Short mmCIF file of C-alpha atoms in Angstrom, two decimals:
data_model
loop_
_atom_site.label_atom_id
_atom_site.label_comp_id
_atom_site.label_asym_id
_atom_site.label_seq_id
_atom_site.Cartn_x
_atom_site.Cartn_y
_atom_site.Cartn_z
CA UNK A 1 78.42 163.02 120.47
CA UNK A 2 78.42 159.77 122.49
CA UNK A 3 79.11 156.99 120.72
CA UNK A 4 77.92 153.51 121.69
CA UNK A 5 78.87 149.81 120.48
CA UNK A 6 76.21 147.08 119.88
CA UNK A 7 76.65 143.61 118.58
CA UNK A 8 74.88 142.95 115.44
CA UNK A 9 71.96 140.38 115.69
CA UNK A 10 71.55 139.36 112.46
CA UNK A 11 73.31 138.74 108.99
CA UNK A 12 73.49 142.28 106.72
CA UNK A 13 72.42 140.34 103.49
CA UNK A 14 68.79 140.23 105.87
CA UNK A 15 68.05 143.07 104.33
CA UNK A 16 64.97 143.97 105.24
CA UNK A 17 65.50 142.73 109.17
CA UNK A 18 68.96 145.00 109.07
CA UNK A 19 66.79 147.69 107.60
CA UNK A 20 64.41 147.42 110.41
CA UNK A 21 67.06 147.10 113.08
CA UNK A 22 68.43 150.45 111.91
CA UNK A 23 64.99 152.05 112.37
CA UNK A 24 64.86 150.60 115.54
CA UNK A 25 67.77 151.72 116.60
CA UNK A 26 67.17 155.46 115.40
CA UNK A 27 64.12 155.52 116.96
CA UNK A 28 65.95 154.98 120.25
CA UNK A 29 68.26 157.91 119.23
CA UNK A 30 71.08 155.74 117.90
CA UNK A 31 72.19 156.13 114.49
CA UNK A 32 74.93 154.07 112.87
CA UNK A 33 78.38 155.57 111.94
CA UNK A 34 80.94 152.78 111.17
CA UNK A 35 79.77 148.94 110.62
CA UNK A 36 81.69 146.42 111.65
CA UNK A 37 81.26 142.40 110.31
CA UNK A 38 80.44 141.78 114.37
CA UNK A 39 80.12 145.40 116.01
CA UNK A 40 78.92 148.71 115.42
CA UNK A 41 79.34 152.18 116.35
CA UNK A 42 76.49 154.27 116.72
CA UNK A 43 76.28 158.09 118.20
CA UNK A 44 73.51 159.08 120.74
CA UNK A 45 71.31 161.76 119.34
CA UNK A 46 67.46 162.78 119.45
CA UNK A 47 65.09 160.11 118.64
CA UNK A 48 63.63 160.18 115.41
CA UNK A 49 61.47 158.21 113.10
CA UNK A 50 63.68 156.99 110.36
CA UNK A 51 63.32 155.36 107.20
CA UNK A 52 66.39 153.25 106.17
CA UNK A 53 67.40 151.41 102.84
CA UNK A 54 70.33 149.31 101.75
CA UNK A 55 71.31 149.19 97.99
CA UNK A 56 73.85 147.11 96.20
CA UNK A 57 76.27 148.49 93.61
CA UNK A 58 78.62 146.76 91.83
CA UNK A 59 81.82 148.33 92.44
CA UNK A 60 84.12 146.77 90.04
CA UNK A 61 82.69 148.86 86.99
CA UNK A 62 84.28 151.57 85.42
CA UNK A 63 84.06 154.40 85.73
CA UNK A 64 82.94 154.28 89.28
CA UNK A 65 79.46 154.20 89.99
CA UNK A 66 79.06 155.46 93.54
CA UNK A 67 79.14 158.45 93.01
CA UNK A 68 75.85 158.80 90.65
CA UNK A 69 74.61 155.96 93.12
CA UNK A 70 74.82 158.81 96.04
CA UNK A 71 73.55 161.25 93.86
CA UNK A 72 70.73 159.44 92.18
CA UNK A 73 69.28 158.90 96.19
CA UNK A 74 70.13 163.02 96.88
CA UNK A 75 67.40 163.63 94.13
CA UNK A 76 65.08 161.35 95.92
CA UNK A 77 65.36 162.90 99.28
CA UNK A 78 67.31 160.21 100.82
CA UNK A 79 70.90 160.89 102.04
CA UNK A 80 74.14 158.48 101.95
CA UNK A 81 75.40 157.14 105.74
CA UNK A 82 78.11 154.43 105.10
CA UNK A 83 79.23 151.38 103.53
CA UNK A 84 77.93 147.79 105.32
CA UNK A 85 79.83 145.79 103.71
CA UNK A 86 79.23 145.00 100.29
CA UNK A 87 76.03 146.79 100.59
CA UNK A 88 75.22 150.94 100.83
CA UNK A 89 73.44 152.84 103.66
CA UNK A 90 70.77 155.63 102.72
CA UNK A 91 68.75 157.40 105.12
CA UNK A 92 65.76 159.73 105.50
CA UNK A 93 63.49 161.69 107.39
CA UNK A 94 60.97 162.26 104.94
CA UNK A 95 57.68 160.13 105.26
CA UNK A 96 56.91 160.59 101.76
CA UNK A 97 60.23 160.14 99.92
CA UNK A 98 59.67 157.72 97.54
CA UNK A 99 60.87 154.31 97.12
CA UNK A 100 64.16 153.83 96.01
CA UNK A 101 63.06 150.88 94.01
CA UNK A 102 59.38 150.47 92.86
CA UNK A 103 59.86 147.58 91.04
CA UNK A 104 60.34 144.27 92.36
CA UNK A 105 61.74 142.66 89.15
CA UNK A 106 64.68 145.41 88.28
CA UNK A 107 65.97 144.94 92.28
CA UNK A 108 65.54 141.50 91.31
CA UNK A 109 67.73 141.75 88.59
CA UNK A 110 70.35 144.36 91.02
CA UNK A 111 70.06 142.12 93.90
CA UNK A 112 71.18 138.76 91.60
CA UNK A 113 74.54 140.71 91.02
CA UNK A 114 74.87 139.97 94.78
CA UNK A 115 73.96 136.79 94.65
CA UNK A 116 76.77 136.30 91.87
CA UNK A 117 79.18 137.45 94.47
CA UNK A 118 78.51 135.45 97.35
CA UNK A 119 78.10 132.33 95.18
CA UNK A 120 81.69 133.20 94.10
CA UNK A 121 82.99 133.38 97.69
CA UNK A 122 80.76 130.21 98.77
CA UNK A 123 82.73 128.23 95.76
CA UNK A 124 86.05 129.76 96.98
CA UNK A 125 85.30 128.67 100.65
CA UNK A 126 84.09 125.17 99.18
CA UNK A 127 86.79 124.63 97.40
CA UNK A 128 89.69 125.13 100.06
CA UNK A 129 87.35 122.36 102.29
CA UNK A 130 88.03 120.02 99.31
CA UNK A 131 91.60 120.93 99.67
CA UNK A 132 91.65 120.49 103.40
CA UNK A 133 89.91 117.25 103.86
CA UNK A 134 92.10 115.85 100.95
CA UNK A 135 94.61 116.38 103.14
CA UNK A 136 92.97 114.42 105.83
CA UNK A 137 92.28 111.63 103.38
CA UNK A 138 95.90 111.65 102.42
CA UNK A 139 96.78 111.38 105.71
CA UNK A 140 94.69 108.48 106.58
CA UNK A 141 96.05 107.04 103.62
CA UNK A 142 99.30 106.24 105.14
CA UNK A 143 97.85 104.23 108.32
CA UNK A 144 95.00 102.47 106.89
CA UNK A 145 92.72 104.08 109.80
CA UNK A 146 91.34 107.65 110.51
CA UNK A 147 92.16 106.99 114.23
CA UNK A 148 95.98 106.16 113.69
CA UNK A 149 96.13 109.09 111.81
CA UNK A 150 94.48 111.31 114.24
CA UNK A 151 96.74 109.84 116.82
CA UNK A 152 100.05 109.76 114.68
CA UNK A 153 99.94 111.56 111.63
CA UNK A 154 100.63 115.13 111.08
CA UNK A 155 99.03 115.70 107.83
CA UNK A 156 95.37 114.07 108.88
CA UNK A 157 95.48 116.33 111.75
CA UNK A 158 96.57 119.50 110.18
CA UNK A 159 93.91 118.74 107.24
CA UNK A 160 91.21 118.01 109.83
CA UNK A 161 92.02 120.83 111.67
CA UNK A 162 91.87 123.48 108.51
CA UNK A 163 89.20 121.74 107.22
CA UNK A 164 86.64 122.22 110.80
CA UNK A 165 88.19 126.10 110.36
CA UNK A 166 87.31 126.46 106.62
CA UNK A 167 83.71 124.37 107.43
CA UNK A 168 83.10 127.21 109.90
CA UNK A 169 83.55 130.04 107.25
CA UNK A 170 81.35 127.69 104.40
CA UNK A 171 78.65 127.72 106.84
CA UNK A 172 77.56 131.10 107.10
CA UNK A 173 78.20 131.75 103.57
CA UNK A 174 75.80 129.52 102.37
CA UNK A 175 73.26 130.53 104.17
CA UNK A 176 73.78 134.07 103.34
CA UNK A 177 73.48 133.03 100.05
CA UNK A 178 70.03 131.16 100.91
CA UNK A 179 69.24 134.14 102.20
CA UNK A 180 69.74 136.54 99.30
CA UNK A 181 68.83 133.85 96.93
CA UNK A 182 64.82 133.70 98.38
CA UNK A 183 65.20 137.44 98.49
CA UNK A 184 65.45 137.82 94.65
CA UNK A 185 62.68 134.98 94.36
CA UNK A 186 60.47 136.40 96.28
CA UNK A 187 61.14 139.84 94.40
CA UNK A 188 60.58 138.22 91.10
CA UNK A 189 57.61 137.11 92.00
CA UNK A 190 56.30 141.02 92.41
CA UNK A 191 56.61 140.81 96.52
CA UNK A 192 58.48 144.31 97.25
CA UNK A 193 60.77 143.96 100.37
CA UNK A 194 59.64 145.80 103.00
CA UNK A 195 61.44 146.29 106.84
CA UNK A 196 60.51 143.41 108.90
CA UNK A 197 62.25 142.80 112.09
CA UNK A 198 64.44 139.50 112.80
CA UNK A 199 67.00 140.43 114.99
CA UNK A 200 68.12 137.40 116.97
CA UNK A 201 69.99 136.93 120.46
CA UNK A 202 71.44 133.70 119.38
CA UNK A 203 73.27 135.93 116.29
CA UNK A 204 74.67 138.48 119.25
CA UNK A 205 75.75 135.72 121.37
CA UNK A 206 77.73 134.38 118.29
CA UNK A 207 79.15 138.16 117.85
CA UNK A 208 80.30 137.67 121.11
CA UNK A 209 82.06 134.74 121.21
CA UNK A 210 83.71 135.52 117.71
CA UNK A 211 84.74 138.59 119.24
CA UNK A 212 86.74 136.84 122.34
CA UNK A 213 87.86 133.84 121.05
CA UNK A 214 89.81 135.52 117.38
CA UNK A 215 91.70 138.05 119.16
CA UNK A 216 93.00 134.69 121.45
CA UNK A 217 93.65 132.55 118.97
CA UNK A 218 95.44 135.44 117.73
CA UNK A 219 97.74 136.43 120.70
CA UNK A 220 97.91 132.73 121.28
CA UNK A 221 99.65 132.15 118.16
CA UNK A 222 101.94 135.03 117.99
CA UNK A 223 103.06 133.76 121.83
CA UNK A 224 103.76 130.62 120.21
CA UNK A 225 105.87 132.30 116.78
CA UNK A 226 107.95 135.05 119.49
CA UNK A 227 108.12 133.34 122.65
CA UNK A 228 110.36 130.17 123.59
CA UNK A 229 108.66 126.61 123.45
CA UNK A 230 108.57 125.04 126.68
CA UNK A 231 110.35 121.66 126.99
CA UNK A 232 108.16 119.16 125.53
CA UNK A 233 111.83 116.64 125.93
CA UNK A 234 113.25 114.61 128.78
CA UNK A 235 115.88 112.04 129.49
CA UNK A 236 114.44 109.09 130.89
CA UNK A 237 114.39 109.37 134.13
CA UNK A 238 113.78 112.93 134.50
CA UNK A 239 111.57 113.53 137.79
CA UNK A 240 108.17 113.37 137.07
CA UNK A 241 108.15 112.73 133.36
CA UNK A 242 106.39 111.34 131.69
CA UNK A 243 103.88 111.94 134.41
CA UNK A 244 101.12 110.64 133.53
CA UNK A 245 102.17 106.83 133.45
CA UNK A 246 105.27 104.66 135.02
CA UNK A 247 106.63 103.08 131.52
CA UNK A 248 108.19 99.40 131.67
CA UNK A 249 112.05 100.10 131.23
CA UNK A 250 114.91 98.11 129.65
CA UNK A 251 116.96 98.17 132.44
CA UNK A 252 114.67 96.83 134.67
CA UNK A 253 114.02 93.83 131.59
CA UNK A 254 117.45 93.16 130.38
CA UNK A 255 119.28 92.87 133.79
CA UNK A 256 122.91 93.67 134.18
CA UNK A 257 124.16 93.07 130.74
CA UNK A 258 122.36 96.10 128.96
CA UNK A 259 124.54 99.10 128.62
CA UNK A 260 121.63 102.08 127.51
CA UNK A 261 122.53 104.79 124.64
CA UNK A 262 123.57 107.89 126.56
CA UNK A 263 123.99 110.21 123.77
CA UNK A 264 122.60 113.45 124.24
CA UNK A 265 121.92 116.61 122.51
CA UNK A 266 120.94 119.69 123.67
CA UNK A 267 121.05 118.33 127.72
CA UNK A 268 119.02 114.93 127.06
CA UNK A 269 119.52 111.67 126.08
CA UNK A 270 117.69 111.64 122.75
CA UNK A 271 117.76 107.47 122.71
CA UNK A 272 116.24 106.75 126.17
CA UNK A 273 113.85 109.87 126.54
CA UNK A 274 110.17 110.66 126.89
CA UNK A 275 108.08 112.98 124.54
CA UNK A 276 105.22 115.24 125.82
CA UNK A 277 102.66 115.67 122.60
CA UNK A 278 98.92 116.23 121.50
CA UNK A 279 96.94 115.67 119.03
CA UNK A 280 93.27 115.95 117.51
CA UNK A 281 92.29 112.73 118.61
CA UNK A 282 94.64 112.61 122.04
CA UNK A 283 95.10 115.89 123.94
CA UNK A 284 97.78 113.54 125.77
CA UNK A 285 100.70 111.92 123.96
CA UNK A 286 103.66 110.28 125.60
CA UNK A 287 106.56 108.68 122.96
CA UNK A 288 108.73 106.85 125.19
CA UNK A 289 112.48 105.99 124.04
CA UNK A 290 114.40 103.24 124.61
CA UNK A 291 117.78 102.16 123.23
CA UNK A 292 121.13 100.04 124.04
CA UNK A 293 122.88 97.14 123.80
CA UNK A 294 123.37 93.95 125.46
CA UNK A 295 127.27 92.84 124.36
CA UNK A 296 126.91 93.55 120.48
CA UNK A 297 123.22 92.93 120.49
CA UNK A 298 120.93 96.29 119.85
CA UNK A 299 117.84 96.12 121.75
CA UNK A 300 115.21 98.90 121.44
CA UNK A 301 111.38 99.52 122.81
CA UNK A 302 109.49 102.53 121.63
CA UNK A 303 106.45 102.92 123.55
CA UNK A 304 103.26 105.43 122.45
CA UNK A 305 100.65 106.39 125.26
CA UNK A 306 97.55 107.91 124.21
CA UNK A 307 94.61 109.29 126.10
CA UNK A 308 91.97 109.44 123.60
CA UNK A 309 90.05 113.13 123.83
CA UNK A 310 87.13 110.17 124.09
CA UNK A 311 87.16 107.45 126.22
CA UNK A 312 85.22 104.44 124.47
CA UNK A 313 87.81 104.81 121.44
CA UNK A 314 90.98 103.34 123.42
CA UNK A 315 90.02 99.85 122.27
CA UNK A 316 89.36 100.59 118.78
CA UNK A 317 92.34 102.79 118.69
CA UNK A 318 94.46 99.95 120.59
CA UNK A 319 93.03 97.15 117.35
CA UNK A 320 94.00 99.78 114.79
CA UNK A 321 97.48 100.41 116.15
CA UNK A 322 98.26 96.97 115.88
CA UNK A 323 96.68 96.60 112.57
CA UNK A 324 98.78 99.16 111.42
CA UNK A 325 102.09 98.33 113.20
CA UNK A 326 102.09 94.65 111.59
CA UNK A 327 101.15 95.84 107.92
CA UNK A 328 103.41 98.66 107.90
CA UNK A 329 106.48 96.64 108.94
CA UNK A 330 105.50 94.28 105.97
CA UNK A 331 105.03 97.61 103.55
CA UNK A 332 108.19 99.29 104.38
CA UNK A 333 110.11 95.91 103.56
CA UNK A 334 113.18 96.67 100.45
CA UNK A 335 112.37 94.14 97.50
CA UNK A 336 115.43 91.76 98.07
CA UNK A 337 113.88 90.89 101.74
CA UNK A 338 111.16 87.79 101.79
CA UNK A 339 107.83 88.26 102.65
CA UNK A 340 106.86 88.38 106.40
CA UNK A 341 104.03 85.63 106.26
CA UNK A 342 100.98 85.87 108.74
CA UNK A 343 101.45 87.58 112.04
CA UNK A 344 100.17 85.47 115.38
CA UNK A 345 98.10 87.42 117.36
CA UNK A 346 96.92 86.61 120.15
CA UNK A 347 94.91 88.21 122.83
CA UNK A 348 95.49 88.37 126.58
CA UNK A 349 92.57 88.59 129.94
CA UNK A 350 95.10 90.56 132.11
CA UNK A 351 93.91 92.45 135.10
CA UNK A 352 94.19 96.31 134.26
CA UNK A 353 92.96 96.61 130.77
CA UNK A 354 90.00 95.65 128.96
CA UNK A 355 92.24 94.68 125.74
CA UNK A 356 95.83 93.24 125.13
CA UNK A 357 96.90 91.62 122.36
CA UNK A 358 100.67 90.66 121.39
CA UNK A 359 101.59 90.23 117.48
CA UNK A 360 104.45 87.86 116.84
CA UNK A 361 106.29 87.05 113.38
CA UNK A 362 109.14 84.68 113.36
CA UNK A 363 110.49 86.04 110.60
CA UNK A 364 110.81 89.47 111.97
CA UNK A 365 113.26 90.93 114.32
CA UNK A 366 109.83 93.20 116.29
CA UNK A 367 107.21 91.80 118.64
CA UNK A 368 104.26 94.24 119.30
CA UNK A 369 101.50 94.42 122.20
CA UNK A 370 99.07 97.41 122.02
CA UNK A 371 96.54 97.67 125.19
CA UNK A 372 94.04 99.74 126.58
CA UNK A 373 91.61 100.10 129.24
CA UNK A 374 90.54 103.12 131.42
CA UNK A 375 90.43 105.32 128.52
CA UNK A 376 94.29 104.85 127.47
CA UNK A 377 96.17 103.02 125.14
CA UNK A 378 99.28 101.71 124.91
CA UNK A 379 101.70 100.53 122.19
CA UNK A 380 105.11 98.98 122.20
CA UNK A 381 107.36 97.93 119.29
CA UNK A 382 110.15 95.90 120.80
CA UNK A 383 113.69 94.35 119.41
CA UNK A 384 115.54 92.20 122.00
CA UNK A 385 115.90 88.92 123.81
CA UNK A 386 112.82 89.36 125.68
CA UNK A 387 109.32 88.29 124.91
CA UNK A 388 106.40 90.61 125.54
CA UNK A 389 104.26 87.77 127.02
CA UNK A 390 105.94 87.17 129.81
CA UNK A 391 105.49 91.26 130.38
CA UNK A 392 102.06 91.29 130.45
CA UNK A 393 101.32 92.76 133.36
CA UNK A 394 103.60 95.17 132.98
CA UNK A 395 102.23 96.74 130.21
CA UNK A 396 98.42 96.34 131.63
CA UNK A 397 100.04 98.57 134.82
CA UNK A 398 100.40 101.55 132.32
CA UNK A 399 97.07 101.79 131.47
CA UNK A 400 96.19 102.64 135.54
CA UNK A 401 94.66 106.06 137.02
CA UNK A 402 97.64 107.16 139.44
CA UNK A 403 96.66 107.48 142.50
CA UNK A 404 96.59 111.72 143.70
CA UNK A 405 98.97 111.92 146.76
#
């Protein structure tokens, strides 16, 4: 016999639309063989007029109950087809068979066992979301904003990220459960359930995408667990990286005198190198490097350039990052060390960016300037001679749209 696929269009736990789907479908000579949670097979026979029923058993007892379940619907005239998921498949011909359940309040009482169980999975699913998002909240924890976190952190990302996943699976549980639970209401108050049909396009085009997009994620991940990474690490310098900006450079600040770190490892020179990464918030990360020394004077600039997955956030994001770059330095300080004091910030109008501000401390060896405009931002943290003012321009020119050649 021919078989032939279709996408389901509706939940199982509708039981009365799923039992009039079925009908449906047998009366268009196709009758189910193997259920699947998003697709099922069906073989191509004559059309008939078919009466279909789904039952719940609880499986768990002892000894096992299917078995007098099958046989119980044999006496009745009605004949055992498959398992759909938690629920069983019976089938018949027979106009006049009688109802497998006459009486609303004992399915009641059958169906509520099914209830039980997808409460249980509901509080499972709810559960891991606490766990998830605690995660996130941990995460923002550490930098005193949700969008530093998004655009630094690893845990408020990976907690976000599980959490949207697990949110996705709560979803649909709950409403199955909405679903069963006015089901056994309705059958307590004496309303029988009776085939009605509710099959829905929308619930086919989900099928669908479900269908696509798991078995990518899926090959998508295993490419990234077997295959090699590809270089996400450059000296700086390296043509066409980072190439999404020009960064302001030592060299070019310091003049003759600075001598930069050249150590390398693994082909680049970890201490003056650019860093390709992404995140939740910013598809498009750039950490820029910079280390060396000017006689026996160390002089540093790390440099973070973000491109916010929404444009109107690089301002707050730029005002966070320098929130969080001046109380953090004060946090991390050992016991011994006195207090930092107040920070002077002060804000710039410099042509290229709709926000620049530079934070200085005099007792601190740092200066920072964070800006942003033209939906980037930019932050430096900077030990050396130098003072970021008289760079300001510099740093506005990073937040430009390069030009296409």
């Amino acid at each position: 016999m021919k078989k032939v696929r279709k996408l389901l269009p509706l939940s199982i736990y509708d039981i009365p639309g799923m039992e009039s789907w079925l009908e449906e479908q047998a009366a268009q000579g196709l009758y189910l063989k193997r259920y699947g949670p998003r697709l099922c097979t069906f073989t191509r026979d004559v059309p008939r007029t078919l009466r279909c029923r789904l039952d719940y058993c609880d499986t768990d007892r002892d000894p096992d109950p299917i078995p007098g379940l099958i046989a119980l619907y044999r006496e009745m005239g009605w004949n055992y087809v498959c398992r759909v998921g938690s629920l069983f498949l019976f089938c018949t011909q027979d106009p006049h068979a009688p109802e497998p359940h006459t009486n609303p309040q004992t399915h009641a009482q059958l169906l509520k066992q099914l209830e039980g169980q997808i409460k249980r999975v509901c509080s499972f699913f709810a559960w891991m979301l606490v766990l998830f998002f605690s995660l996130f909240l941990f995460g923002i924890l550490k930098y005193g904003s949700p969008l530093v976190a998004l655009a630094q952190g690893a845990l408020a990302n990976v907690g976000l990220f599980l959490g949207l996943i697990q949110l996705i699976k709560v979803i649909p549980a709950l409403l199955d459960w909405r679903r069963v639970h006015r089901m056994v209401a309705a059958l307590e108050a004496g309303i029988p359930l009776t085939p009605i049909p509710t099959a829905s396009r929308r619930r086919r085009v989900l099928h669908l995408i479900a269908l696509v997009l798991i078995p990518l994620v899926l090959c998508l991940s295993l490419a990234y667990l077997l295959l090699p990474h590809p270089q996400t690490r450059w000296s700086l310098g390296a043509e066409g990286h980072p190439g999404d900006f020009t960064p302001v450079l030592l060299s070019q600040w310091e003049g003759s005198d600075y001598r930069p770190d050249l150590w390398e490892m693994d082909g680049v020179t970890i201490l003056n190198s650019c860093q390709w990464d992404m995140t939740l918030l910013c598809p498009t990360r750039w950490q820029v490097q910079q280390r060396g020394n000017i006689g026996p004077e160390t002089v540093c600039l790390e440099l973070y350039w973000y491109r916010p997955i929404l444009p109107a956030l690089d301002q707050p994001l730029a005002r966070d990052l320098l929130s969080y770059l001046t109380s953090h330095e004060q946090d991390t300080r050992q016991v011994s060390e006195p207090p930092l004091g107040p920070w002077t910030v002060t804000e710039h109008q410099v042509k290229g960016a709709d926000y620049l501000a530079t934070a200085y401390n005099p007792n601190s060896a740092n200066q920072y300037a964070v800006a942003a405009g033209n939906g980037r931002t930019v932050s430096l943290s900077y030990q050396g001679p130098q003072n970021l003012e008289d760079h300001l321009e510099e740093i506005a020119a990073m937040l430009a749209v390069p030009t296409q050649a």
